[in-house]
PDB file of C-alpha atoms in Angstrom:
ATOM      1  CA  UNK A   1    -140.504 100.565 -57.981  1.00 90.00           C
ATOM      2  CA  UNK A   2    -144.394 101.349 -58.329  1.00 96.00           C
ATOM      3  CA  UNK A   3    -145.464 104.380 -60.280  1.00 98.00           C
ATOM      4  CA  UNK A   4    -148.243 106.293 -58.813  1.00 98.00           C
ATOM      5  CA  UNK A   5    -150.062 108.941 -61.223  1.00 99.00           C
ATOM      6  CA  UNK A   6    -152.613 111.034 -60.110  1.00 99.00           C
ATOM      7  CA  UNK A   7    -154.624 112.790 -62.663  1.00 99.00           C
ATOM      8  CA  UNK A   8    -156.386 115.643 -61.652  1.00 98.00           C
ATOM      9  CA  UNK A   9    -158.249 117.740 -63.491  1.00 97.00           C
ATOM     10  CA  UNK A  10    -158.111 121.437 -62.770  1.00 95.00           C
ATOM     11  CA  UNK A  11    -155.101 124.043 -61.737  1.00 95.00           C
ATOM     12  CA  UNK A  12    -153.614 124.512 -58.525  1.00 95.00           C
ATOM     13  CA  UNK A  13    -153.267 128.259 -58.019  1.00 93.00           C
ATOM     14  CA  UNK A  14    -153.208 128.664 -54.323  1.00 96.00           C
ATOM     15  CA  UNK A  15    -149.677 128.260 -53.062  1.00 97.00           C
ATOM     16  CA  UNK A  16    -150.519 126.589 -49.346  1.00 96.00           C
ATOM     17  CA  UNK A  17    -152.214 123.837 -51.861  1.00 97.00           C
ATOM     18  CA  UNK A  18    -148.958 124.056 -54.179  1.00 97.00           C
ATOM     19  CA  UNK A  19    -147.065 123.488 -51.249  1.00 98.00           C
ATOM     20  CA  UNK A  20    -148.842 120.682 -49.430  1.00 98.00           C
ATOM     21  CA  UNK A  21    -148.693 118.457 -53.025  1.00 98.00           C
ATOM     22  CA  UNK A  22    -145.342 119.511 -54.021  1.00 98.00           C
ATOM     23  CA  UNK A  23    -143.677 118.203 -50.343  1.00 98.00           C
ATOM     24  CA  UNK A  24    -146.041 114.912 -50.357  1.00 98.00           C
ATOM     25  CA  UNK A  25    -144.488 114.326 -54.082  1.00 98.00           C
ATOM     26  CA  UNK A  26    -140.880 114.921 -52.528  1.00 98.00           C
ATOM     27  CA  UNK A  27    -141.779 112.164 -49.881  1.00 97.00           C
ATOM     28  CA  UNK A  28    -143.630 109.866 -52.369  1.00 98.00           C
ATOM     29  CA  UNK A  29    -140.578 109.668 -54.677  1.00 98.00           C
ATOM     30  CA  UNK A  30    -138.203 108.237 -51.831  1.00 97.00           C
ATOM     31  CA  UNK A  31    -140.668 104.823 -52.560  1.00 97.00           C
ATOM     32  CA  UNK A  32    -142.481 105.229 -55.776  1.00 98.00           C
ATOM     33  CA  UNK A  33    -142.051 106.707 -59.527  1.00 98.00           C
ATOM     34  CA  UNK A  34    -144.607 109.941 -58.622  1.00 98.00           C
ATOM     35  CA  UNK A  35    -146.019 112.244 -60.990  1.00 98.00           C
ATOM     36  CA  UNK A  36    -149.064 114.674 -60.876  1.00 98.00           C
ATOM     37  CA  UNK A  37    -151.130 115.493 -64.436  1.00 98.00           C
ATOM     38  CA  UNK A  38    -152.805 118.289 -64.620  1.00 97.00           C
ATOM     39  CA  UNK A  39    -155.911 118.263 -67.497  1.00 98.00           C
ATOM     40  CA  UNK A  40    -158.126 121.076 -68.386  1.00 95.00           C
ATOM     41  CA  UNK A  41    -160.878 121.515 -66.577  1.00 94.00           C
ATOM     42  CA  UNK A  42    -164.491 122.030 -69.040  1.00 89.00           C
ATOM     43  CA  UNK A  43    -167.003 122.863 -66.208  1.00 78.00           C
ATOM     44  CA  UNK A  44    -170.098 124.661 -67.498  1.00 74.00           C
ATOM     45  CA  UNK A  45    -169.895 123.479 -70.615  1.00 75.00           C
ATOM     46  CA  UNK A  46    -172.833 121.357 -71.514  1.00 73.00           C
ATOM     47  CA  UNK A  47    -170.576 118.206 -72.913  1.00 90.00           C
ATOM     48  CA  UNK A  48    -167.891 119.263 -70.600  1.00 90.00           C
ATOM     49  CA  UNK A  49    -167.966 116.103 -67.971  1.00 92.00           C
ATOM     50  CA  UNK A  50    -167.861 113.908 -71.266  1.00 94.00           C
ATOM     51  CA  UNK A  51    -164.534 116.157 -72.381  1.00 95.00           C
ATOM     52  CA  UNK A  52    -162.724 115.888 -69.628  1.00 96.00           C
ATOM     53  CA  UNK A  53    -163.569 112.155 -69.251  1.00 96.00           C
ATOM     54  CA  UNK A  54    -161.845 111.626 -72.871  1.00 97.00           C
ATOM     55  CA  UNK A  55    -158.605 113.317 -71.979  1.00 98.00           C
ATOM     56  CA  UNK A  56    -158.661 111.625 -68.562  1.00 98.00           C
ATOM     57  CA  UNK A  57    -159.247 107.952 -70.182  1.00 98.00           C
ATOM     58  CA  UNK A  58    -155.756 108.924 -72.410  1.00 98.00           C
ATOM     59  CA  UNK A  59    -153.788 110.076 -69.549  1.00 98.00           C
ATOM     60  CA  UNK A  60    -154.109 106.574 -67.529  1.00 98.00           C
ATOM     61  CA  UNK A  61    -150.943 104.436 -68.418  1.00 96.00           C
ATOM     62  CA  UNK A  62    -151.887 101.225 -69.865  1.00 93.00           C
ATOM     63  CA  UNK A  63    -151.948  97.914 -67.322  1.00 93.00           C
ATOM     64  CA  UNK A  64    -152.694 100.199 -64.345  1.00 98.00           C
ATOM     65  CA  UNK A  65    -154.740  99.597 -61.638  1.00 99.00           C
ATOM     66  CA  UNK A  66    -157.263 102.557 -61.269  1.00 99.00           C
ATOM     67  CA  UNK A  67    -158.556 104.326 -58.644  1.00 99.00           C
ATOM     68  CA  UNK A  68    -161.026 107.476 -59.135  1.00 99.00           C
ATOM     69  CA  UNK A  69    -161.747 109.612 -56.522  1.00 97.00           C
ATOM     70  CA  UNK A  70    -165.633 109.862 -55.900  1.00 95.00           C
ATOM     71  CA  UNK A  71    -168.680 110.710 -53.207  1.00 92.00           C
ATOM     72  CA  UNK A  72    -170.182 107.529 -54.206  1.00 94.00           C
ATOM     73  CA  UNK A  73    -167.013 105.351 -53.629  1.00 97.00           C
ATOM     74  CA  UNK A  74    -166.178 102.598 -50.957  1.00 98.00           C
ATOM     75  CA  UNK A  75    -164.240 104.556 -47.935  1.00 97.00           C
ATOM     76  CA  UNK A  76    -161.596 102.686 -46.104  1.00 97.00           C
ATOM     77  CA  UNK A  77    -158.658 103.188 -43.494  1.00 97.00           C
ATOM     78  CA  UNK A  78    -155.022 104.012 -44.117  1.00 97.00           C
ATOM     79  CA  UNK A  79    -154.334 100.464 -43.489  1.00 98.00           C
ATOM     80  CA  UNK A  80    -156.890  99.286 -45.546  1.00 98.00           C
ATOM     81  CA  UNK A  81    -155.578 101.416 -48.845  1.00 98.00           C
ATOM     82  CA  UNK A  82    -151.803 100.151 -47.711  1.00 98.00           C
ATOM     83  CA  UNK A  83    -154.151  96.656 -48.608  1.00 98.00           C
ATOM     84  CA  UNK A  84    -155.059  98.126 -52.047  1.00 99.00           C
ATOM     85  CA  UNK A  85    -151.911  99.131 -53.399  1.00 98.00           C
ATOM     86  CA  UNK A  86    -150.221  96.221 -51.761  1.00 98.00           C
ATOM     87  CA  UNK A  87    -152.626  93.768 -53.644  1.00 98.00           C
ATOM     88  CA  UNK A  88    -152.632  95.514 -56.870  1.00 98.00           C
ATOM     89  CA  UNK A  89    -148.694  95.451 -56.865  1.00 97.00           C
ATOM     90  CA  UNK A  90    -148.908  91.471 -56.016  1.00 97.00           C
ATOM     91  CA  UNK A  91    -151.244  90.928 -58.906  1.00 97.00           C
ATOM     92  CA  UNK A  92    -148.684  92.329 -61.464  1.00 97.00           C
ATOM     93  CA  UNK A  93    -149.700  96.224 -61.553  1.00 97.00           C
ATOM     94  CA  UNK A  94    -146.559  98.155 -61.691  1.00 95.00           C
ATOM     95  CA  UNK A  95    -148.665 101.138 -62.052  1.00 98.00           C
ATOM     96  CA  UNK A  96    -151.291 102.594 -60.301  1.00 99.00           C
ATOM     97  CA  UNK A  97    -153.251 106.007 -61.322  1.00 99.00           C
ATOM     98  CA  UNK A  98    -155.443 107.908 -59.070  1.00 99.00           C
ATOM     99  CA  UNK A  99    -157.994 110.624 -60.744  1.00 99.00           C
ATOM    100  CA  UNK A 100    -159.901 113.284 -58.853  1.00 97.00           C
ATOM    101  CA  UNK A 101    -162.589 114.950 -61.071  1.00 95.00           C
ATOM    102  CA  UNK A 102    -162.939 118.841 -61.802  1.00 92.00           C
ATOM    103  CA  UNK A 103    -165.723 120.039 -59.222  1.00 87.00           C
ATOM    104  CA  UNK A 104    -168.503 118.824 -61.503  1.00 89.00           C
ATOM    105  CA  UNK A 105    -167.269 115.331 -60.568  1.00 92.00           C
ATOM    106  CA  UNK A 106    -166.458 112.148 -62.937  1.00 95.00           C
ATOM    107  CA  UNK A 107    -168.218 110.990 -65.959  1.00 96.00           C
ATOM    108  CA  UNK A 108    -169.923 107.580 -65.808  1.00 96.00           C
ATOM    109  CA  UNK A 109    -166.774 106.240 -68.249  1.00 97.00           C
ATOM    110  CA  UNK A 110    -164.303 106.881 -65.983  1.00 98.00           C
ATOM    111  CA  UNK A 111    -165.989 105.478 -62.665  1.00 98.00           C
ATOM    112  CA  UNK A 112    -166.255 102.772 -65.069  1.00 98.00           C
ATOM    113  CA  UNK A 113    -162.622 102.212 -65.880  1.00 98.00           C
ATOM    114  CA  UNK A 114    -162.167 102.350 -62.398  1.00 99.00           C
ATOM    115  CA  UNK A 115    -160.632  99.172 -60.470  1.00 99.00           C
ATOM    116  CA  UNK A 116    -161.602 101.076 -57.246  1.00 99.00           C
ATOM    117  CA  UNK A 117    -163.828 103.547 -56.383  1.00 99.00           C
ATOM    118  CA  UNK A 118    -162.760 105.580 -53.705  1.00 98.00           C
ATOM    119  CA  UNK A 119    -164.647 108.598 -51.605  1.00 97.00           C
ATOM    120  CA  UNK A 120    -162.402 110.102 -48.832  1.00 94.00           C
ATOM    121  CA  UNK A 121    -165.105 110.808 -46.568  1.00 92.00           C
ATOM    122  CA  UNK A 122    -168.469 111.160 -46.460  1.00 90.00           C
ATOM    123  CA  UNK A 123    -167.997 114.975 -46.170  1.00 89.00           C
ATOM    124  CA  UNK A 124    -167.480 117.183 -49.243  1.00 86.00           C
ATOM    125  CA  UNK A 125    -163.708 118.948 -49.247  1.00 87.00           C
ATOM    126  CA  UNK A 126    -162.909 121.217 -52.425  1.00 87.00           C
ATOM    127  CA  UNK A 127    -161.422 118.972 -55.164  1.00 84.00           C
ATOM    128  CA  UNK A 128    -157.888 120.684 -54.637  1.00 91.00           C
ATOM    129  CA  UNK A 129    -157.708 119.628 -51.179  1.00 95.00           C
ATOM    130  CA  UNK A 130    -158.602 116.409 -52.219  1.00 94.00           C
ATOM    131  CA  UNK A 131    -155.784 116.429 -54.063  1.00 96.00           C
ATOM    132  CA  UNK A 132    -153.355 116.940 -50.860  1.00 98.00           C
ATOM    133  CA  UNK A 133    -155.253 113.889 -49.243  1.00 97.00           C
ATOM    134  CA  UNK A 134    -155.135 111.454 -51.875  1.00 98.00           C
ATOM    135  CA  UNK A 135    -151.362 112.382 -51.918  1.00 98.00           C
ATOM    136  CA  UNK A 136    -150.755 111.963 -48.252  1.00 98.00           C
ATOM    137  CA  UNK A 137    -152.945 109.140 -47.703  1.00 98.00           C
ATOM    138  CA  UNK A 138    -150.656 107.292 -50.901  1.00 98.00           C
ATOM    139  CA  UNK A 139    -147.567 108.211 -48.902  1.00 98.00           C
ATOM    140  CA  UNK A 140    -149.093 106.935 -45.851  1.00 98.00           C
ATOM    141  CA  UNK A 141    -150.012 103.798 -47.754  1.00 98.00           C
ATOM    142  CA  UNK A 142    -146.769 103.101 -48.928  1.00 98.00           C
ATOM    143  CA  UNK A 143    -145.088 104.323 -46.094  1.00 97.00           C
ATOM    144  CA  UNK A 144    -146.985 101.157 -43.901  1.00 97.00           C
ATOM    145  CA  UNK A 145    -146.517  98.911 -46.811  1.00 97.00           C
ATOM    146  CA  UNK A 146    -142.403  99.578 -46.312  1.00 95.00           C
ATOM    147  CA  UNK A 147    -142.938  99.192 -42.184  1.00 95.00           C
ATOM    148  CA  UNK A 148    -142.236 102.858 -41.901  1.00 92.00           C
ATOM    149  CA  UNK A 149    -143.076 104.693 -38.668  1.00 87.00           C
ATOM    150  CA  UNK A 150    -144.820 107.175 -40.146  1.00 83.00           C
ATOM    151  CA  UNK A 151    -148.097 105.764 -39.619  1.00 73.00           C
ATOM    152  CA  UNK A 152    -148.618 105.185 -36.101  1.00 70.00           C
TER     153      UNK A 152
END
């Protein structure tokens, strides 16, 4: 079984976001080893991208295949992430970790470190949503890799 861990930096304090992440965990878990890290965010601070970056860089899992979250990434389709993970799994990742930057976005070492670069959409969404789309769209991902009906 794959383990998927997305790194996020920042608190959740609104509960419809709580929600939405903690019922897209419940239905991750029925196919994958799913976990959510929460690291402190540093915005305003002048070295504070560069801070975050370091505790992010710890918190991926050696031999994973990385995917950060940002405006400047490739976009894709559902299908086309089901593609991703799929491939990454085939080539002998048995982990895969997602991160999604604090509202100042990712430092350079981290996009980096990245395997993928990923933007949802060329639109901007609040980071916390983000975090309820990355988790759907993973669940979605799996969920066509496993010839579920979810995606239709």
């Amino acid at each position: 079984m794959v383990r998927i861990r997305l790194i996020a930096v920042g608190r959740l304090k609104e509960k419809f976001y709580i929600g939405a992440c903690e019922e897209y965990l419940k239905r991750l878990r029925t196919m994958a080893n799913a976990e959510i890290l929460e690291l402190p965010e540093e915005s305003g601070r002048p070295d504070g991208l560069r801070r975050e970056a370091a505790r992010i860089l710890d918190a991926i899992p050696k031999q994973s295949y990385v995917i950060a979250l940002c405006i400047e990434g490739k976009t894709m389709d559902s299908p086309g992430l089901a593609r991703v993970l799929a491939d990454a799994q085939n080539r002998g990742y048995s982990q895969i970790a997602l991160i999604i930057g604090s509202s100042d976005g990712l430092d350079d070492s981290v996009k980096q470190r990245a395997d993928l670069r990923l933007s949802m959409s060329p639109m901007t969404f609040p980071h916390h949503l983000a975090r309820v789309m990355v988790l759907e769209q993973v669940y979605r991902a799996l969920s066509i890799n496993a010839g579920s009906k979810y995606h239709k």
